[in-house]
Structures are given as C-alpha cells and as structure tokens.
Coordinates of N, CA and C in Angstrom, one line a residue:
Chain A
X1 N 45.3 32.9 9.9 CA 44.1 32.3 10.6 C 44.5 31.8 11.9
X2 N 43.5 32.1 12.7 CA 43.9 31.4 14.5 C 44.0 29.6 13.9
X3 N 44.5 29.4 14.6 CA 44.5 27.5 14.5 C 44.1 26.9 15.9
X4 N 43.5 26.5 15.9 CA 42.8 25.4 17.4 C 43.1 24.4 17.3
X5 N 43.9 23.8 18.7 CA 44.1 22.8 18.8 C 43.3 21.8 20.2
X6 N 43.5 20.8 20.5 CA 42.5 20.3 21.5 C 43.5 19.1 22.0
X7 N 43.5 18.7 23.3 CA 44.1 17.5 23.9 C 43.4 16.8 24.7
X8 N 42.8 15.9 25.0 CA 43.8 14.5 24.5 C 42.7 14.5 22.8
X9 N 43.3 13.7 21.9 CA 42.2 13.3 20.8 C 41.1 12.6 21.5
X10 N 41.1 11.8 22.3 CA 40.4 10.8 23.1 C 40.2 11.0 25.0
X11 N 39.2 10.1 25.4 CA 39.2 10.4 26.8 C 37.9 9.1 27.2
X12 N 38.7 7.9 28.0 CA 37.4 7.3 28.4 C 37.6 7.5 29.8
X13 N 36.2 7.8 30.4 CA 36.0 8.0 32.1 C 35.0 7.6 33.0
X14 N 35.4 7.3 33.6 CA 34.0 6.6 34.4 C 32.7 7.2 34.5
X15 N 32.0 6.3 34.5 CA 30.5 7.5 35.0 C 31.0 7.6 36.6
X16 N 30.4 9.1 36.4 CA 30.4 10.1 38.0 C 32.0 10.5 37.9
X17 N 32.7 10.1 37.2 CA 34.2 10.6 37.2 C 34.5 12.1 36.5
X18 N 35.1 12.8 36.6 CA 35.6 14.0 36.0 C 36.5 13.8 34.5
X19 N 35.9 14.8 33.8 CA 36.9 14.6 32.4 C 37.4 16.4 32.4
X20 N 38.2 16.0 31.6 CA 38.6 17.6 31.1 C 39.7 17.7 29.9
X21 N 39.1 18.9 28.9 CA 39.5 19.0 27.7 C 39.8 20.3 27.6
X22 N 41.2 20.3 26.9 CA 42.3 21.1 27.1 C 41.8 22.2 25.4
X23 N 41.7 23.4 25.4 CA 41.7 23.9 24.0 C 43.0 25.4 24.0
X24 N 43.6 24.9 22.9 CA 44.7 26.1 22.6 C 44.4 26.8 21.5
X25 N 44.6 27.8 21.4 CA 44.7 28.8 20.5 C 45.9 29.5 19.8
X26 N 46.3 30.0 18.5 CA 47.2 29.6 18.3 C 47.4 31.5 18.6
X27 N 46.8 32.3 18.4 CA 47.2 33.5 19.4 C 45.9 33.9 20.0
X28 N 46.0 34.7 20.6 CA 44.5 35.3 21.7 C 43.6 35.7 21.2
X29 N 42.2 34.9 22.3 CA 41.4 35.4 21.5 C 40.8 36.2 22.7
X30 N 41.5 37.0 23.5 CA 40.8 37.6 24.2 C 40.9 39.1 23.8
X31 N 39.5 39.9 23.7 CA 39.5 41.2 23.3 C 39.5 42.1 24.4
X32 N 40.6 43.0 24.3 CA 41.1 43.8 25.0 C 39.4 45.0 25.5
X33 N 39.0 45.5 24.3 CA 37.7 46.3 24.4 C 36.5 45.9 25.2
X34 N 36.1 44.4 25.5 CA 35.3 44.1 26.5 C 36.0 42.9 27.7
X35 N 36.8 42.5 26.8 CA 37.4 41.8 28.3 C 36.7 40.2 28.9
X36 N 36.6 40.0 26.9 CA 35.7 38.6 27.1 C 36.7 37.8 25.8
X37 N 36.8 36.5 26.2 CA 37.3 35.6 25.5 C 36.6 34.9 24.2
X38 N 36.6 35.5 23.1 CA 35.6 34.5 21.6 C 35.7 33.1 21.8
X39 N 35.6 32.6 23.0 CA 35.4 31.3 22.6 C 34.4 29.9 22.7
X40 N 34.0 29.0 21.9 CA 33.1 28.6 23.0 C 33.0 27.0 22.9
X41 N 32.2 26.4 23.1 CA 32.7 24.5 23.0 C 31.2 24.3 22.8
X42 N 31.1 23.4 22.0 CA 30.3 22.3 21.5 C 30.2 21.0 21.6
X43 N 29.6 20.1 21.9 CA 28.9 18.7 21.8 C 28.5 18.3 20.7
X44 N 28.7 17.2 20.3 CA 28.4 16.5 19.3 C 27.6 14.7 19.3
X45 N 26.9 14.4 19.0 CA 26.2 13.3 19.1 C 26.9 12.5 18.1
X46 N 26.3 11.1 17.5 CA 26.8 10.7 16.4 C 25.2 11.1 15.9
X47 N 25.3 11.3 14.1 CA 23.8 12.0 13.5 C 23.3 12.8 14.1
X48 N 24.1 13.8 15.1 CA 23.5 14.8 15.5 C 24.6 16.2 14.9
X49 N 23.5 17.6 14.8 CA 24.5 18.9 15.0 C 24.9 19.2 16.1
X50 N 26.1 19.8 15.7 CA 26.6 20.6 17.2 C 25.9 21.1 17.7
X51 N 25.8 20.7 19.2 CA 25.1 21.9 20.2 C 25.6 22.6 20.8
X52 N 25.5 23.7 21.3 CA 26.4 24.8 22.1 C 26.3 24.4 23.6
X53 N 27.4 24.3 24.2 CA 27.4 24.2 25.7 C 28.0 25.3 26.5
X54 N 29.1 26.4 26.0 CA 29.7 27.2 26.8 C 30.0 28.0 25.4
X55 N 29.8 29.9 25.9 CA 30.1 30.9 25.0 C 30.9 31.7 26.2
X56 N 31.6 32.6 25.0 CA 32.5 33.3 26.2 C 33.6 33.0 26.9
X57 N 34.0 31.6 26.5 CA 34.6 30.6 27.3 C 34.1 30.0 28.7
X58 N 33.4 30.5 29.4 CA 33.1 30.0 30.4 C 31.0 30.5 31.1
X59 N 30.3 31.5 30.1 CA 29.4 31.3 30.2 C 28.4 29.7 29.5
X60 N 27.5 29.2 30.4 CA 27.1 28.0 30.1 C 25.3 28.8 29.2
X61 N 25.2 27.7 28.2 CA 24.2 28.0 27.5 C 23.1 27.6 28.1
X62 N 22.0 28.1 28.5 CA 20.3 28.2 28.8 C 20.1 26.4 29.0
X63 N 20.2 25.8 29.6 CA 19.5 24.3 29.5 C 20.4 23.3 30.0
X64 N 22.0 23.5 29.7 CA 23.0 23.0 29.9 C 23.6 22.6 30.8
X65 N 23.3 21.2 31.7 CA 23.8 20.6 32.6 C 24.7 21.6 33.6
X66 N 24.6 22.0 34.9 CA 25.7 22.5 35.6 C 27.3 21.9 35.9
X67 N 26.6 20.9 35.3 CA 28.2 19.5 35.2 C 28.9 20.0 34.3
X68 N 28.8 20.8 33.4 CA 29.7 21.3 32.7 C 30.2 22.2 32.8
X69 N 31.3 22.8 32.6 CA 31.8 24.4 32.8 C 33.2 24.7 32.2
X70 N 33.5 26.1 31.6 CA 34.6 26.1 30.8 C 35.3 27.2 32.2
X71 N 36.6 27.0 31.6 CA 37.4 28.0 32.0 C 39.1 28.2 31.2
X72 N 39.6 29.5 31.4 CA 40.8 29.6 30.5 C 40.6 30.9 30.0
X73 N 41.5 31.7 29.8 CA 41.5 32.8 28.8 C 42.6 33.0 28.1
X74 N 42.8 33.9 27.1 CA 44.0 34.0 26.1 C 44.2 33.4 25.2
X75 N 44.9 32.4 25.9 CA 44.9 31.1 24.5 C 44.9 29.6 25.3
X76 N 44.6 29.6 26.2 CA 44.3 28.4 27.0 C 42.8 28.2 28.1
X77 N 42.3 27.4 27.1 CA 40.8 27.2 27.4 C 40.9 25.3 28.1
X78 N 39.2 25.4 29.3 CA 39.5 23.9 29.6 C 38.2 23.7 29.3
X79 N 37.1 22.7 29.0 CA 36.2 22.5 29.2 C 36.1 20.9 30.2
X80 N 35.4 21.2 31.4 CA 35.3 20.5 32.4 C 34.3 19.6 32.6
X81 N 33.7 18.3 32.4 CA 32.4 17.6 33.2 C 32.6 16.8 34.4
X82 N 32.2 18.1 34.9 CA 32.9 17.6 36.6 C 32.5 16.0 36.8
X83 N 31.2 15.2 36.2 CA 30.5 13.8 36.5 C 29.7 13.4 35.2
X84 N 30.6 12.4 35.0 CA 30.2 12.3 33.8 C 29.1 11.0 34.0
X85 N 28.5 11.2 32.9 CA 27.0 10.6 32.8 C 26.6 10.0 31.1
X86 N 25.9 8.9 31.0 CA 26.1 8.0 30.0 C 25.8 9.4 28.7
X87 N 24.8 9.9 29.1 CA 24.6 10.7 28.3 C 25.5 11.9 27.6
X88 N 26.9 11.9 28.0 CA 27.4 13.1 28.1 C 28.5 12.4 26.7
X89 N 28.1 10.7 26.7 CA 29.2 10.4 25.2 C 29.1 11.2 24.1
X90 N 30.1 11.8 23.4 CA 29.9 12.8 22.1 C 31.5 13.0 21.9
X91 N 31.5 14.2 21.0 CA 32.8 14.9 20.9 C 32.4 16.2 20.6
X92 N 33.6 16.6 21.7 CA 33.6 17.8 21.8 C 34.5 19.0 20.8
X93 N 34.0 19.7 20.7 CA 34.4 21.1 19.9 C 34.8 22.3 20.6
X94 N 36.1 23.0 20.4 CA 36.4 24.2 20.6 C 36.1 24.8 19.4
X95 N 35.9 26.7 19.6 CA 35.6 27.3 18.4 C 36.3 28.7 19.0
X96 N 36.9 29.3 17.8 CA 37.3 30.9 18.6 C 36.3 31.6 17.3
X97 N 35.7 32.5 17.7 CA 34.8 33.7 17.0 C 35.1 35.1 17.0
X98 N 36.7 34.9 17.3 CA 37.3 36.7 17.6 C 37.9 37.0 16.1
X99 N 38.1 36.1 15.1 CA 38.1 36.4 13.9 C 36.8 36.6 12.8
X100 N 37.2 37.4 11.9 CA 36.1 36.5 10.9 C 36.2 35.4 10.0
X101 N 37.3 34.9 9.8 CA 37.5 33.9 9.7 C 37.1 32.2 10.9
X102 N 36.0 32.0 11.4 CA 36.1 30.9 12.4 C 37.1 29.6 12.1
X103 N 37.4 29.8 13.0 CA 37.8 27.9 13.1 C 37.9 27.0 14.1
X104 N 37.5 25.5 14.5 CA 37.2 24.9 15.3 C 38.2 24.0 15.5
X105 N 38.4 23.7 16.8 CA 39.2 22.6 17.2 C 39.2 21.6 16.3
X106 N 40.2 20.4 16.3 CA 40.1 19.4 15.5 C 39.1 18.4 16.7
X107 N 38.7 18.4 17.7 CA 37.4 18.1 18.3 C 38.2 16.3 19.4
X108 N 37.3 16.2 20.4 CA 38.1 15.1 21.9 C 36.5 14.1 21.8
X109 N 37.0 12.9 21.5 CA 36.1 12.2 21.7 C 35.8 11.4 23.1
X110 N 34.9 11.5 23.8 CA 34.6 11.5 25.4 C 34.1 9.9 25.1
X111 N 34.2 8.8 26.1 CA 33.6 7.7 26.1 C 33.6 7.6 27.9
X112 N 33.1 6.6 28.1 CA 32.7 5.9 29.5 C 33.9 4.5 28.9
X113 N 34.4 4.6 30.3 CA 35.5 3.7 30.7 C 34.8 2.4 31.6
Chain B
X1 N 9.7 28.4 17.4 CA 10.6 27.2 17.3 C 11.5 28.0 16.6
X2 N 13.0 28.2 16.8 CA 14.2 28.4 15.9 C 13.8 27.0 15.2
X3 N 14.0 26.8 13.7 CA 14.1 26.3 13.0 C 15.2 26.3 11.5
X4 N 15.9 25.3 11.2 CA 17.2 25.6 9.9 C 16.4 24.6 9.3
X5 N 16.4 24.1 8.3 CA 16.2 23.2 7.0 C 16.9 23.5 5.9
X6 N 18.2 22.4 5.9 CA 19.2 22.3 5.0 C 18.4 21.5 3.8
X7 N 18.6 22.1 2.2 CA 18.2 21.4 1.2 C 19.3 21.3 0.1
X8 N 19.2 20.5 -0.6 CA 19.7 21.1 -2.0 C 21.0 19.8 -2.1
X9 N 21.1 18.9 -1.2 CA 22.7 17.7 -0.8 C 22.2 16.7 -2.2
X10 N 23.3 16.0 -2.8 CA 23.2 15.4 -3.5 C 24.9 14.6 -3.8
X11 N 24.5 13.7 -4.6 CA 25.8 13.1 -5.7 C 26.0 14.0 -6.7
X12 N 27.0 14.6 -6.6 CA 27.5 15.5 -8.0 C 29.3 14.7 -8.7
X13 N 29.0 14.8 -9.9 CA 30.7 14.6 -9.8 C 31.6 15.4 -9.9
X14 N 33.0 14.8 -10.1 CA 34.1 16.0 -10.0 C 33.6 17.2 -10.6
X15 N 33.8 18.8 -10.9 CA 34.2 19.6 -11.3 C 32.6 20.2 -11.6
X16 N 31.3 19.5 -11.3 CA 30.4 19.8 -11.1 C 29.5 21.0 -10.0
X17 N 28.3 21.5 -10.6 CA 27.8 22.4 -9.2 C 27.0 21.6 -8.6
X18 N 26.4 22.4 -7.1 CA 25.3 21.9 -6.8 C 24.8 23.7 -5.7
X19 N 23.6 23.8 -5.7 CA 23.3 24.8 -4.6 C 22.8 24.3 -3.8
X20 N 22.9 24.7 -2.4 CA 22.5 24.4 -1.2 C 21.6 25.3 -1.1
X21 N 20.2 25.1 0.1 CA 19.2 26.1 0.4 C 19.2 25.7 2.8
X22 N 18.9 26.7 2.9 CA 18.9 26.5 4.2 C 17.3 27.4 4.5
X23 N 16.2 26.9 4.9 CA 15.0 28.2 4.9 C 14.9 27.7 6.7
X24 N 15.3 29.1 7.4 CA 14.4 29.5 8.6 C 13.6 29.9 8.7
X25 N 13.2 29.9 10.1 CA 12.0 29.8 10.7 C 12.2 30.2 12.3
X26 N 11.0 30.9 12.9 CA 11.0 31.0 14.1 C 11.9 31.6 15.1
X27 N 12.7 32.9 14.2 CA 13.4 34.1 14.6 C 13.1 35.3 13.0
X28 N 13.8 36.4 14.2 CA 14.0 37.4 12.8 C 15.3 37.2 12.0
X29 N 15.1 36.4 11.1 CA 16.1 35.9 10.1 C 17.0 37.1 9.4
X30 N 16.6 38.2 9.5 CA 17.4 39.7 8.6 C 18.1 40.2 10.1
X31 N 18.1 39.9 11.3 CA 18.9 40.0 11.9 C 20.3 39.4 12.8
X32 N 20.5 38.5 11.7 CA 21.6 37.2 12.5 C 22.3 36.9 11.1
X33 N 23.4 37.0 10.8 CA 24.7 36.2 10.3 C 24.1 35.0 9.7
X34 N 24.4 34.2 9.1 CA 24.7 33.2 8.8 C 25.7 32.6 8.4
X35 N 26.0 30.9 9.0 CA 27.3 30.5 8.0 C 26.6 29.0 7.4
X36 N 27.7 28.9 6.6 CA 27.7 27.4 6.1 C 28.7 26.6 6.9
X37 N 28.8 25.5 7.5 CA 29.7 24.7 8.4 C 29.8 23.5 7.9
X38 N 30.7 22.2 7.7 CA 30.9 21.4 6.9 C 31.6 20.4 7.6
X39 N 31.4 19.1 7.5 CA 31.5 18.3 8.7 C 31.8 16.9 7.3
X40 N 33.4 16.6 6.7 CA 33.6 15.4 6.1 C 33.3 14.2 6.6
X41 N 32.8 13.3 6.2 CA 32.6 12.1 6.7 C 34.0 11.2 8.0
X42 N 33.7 10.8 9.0 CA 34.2 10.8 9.9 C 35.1 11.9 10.7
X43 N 35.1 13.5 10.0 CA 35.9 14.1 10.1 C 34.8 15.3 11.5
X44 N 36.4 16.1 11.3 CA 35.9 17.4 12.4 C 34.8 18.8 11.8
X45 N 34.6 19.4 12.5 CA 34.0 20.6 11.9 C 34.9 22.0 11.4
X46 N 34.1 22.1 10.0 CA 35.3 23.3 9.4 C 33.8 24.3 9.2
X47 N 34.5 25.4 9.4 CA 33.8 26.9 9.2 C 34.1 26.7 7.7
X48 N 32.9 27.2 6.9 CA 33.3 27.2 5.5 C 32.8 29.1 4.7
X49 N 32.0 29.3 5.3 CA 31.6 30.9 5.1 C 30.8 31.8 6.0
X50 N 31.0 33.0 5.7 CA 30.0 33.8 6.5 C 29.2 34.5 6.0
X51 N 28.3 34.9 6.3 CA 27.8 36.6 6.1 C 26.8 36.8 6.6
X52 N 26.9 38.4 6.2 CA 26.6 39.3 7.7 C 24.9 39.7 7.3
X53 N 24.0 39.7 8.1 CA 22.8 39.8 8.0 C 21.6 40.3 6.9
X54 N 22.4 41.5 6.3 CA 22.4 41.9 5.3 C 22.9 42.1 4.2
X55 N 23.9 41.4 4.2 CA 24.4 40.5 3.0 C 25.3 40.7 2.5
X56 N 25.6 42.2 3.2 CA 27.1 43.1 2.8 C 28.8 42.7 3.0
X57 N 28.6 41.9 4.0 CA 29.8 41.2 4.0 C 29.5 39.6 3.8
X58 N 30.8 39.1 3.6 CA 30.9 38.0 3.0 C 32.3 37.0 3.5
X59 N 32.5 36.0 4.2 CA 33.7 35.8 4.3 C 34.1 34.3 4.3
X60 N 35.2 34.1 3.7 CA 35.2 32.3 3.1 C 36.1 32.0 3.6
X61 N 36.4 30.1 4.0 CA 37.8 29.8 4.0 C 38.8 29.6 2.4
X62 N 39.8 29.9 2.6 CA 40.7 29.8 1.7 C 40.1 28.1 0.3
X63 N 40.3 27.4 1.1 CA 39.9 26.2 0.1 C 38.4 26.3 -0.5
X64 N 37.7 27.2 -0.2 CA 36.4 27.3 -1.5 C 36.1 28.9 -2.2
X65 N 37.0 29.6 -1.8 CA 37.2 30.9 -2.4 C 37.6 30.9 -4.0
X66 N 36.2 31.4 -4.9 CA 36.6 31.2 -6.1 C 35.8 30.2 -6.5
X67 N 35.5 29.4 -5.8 CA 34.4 28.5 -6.0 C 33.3 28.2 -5.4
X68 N 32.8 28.6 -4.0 CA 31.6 29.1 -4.1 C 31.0 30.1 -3.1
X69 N 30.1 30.6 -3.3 CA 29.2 31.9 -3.5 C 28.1 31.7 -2.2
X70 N 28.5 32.0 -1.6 CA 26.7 32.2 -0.4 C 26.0 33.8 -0.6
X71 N 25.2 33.4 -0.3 CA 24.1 34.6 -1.0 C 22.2 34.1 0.2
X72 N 21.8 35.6 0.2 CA 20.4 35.0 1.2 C 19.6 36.2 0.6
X73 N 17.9 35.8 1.2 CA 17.0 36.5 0.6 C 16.4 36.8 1.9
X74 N 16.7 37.1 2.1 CA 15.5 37.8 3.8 C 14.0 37.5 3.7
X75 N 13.8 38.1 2.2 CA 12.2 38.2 2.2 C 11.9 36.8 1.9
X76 N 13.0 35.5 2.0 CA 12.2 34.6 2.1 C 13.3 33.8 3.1
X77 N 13.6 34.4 3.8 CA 13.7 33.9 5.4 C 15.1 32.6 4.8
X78 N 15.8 32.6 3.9 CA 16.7 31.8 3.3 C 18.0 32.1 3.3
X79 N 19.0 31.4 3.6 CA 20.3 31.3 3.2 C 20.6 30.0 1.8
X80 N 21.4 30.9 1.1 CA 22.2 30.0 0.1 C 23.4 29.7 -0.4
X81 N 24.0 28.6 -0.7 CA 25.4 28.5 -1.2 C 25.5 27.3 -2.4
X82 N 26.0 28.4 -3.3 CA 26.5 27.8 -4.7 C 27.4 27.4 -4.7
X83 N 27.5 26.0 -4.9 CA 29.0 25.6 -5.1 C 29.6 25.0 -6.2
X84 N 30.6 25.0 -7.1 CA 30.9 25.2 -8.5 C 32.4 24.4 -8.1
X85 N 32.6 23.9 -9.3 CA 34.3 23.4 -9.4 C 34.3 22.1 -8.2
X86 N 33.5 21.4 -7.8 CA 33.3 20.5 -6.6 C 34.5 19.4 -6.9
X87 N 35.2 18.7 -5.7 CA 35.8 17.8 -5.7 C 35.7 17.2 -4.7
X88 N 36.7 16.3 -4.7 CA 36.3 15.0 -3.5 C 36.6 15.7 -2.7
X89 N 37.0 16.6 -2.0 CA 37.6 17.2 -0.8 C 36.3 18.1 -0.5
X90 N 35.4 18.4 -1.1 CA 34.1 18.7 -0.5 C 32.9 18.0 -0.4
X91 N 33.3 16.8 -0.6 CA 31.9 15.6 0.3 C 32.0 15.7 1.7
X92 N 30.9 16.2 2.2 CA 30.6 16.3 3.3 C 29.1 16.5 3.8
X93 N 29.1 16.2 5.2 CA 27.3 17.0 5.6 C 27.5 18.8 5.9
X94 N 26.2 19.2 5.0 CA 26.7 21.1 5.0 C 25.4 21.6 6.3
X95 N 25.9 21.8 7.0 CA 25.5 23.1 8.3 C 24.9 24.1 8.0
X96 N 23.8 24.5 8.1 CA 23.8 26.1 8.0 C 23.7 26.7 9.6
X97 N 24.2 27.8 10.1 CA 23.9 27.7 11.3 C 24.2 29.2 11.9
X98 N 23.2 30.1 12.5 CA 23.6 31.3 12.8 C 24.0 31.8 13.8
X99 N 24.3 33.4 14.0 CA 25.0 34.0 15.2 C 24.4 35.5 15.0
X100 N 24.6 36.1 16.3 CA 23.7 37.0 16.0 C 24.8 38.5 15.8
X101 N 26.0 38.4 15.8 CA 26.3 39.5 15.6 C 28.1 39.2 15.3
X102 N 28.3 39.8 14.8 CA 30.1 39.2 14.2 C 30.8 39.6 15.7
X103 N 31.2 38.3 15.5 CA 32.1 38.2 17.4 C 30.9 37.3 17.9
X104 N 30.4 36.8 17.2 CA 29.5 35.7 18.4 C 29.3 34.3 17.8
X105 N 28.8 33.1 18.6 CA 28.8 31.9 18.8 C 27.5 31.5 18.0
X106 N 27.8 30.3 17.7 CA 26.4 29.8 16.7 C 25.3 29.1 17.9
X107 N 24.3 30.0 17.7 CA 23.5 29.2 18.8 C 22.4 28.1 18.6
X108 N 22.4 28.0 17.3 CA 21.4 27.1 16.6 C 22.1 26.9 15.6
X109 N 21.9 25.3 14.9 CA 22.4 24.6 13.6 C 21.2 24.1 12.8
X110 N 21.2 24.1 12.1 CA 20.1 23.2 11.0 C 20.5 21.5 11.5
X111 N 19.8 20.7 10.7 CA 20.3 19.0 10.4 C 21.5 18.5 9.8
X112 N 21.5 19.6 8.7 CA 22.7 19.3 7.7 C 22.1 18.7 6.6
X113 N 22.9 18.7 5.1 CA 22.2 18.3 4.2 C 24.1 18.1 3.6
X114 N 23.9 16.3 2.6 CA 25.1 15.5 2.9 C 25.4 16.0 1.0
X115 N 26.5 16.6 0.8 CA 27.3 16.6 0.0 C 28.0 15.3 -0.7
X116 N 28.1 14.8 -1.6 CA 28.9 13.7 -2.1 C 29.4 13.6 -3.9
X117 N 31.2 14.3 -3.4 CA 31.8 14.3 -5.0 C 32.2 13.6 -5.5
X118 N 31.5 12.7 -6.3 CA 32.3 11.3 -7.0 C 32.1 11.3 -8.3
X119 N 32.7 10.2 -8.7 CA 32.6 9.7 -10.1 C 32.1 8.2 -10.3

C-alpha cells in the first residue's frame, strides 16, 4: 500500500500570512500514461466532511478560494494558502488515488496565530 | 443537488453487526464508484472500501476484509455496507462518498453516520 505522510502535524499563522503543507508519498503517484499526479487535498471543519480543495495535485476545485493552490509531483506534494483567513481553520488532508487501495495523509491542523 | 444520506450508525457491541445505508440523490448514481471512508473519533481519515459502479469490483483495506461486505442497488440509488465481527477499533463516523471513475478524487461526501463498539 502507498503510505502518506504530512508535515508539520500542526501550523499556527497569522491571518493574511502564508502557510504551507508538505505531503509525501511513500512511492509515485505519478502516471506515466497521462502525466498527471493521483493526488489531491482536502479541508476539514470540526462536524464537518471533507471537502475537496485541489485534484490532480494542483488543479483547484470549482468554488475554491484562489488562496489556495497545490503543487509537487512524484512523491512530493505542497498545499499552499498563500493568506490565510479566519475561515481557512480546519485540517487538512492529503489523498493518493493512483491505487485502488486509497489512503490519506495522517492530516495538518491549521490555526490562526 | 448532489446529495449522500448516511443511515444505519448505532451502539453495537463487541463481535456484533450492524448495516450501513447511504441513499443518493441528484446525480446518475450507476455511474460513479463509491466508497465507505471512516473517520475514529479525534482521529484521521481512513479509506475503508470501494466499488466500482456496477458492482463488479470490490476493494477493502486489510483491517475489515473478511468482515465486512459493501454491496449497492442502483435501482435504488443506494450504497451499502455490512459489517460483522465489530470491535472497538471500528467506532467511528462512516462516509459514504463518491468518484467518478477508478483513478479519481471524491468530489462529494455524505454527513457521516457515527459507529460505536462497546460493551
């Protein structure tokens, strides 16, 4: 099974400050045949489901703040909030989907500093 | 509206079943995957199964293989998962949540419906 990992566990940042969250893979999930990375990040609320914020590793989902953006291929993914905003408290999720087996980051919890 | 509605969460005890129901709405439900996703209390998100639109594949993590069963009915727009042999290691909130083609991303989740194995 791929294994996902995530750095830091934690992250408090200013509002309007930059955060960024590191995601590893334990081999690639980039497919050779299209030349796109299975990967993608999620948000989490407290009492909320995950929501999807970036597929592909760096395509952003329909609605989703431009403050956000992934980037990384292979086995090293970032997910970026260039300004962060009260609203943006949650924890975040990596996921690789180049298996059929899925598995998700053990997940980065974001606060305001 | 995409729509999921997780049913079926309860208190079970050790070694006990319980079935989950997940009924969509507001897509063509016989063409998207579904999984179950599983989220322990204070914990992270675990993939717990798959399967493929039509029902022909099937694919689990290691820790409930052997113990439970997902299964769906198209003609009534449902996903389901039986789960048998329960233990404390599977209290959790259960996900249902789809993708539209094997190699893709869940673009919608249900609420969740909360698992709890005690005695």
């Amino acid at each position: 099974d791929i294994v996902m990992t995530q750095s830091p566990d934690s992250l408090a940042v200013s509002l309007g400050e930059r955060a960024t969250i590191n995601c590893k893979s334990s081999q690639s999930v980039l497919s050779r045949s299209n030349n796109q990375n299975y990967l993608a990040w999620y948000q989490q609320k407290p009492g909320q489901p995950p929501k999807l914020l970036i597929y592909w590793a760096s395509t952003r989902e329909s609605g989703v703040p431009d403050r956000f953006s992934g980037s990384g291929s292979g086995t090293d993914f970032t997910l970026t909030i260039s300004s962060l905003q009260a609203e943006d408290v949650a924890v975040y999720y990596c996921q690789q989907y180049y298996s059929t087996s899925f598995t998700f980051g053990p997940g980065t919890k974001v606060d305001i500093k | 509206e995409v729509q999921m509605v997780e049913s079926g969460g309860g208190l079970v005890q050790p070694g006990g079943s319980l079935r989950l129901s997940c009924a969509a709405s507001g897509f063509t439900f016989s063409s998207y995957w579904m999984s179950w996703v599983r989220q322990a209390p204070g914990k992270g998100l675990e993939w717990v199964v798959n399967i493929k639109y039509d029902g022909s594949e099937k694919y689990y993590v290691d820790s409930v293989k052997g113990r439970f069963t997902i299964s769906r009915d198209n003609a009534k727009n449902s996903v389901y998962l039986q789960m048998n042999s329960l233990r404390g290691e599977d209290t959790a909130v259960y996900y249902c949540a789809r993708f539209l083609s094997s190699g893709s991303y869940y673009d919608h989740w249900g609420q969740g419906t909360l698992v709890t194995v005690s005695s």
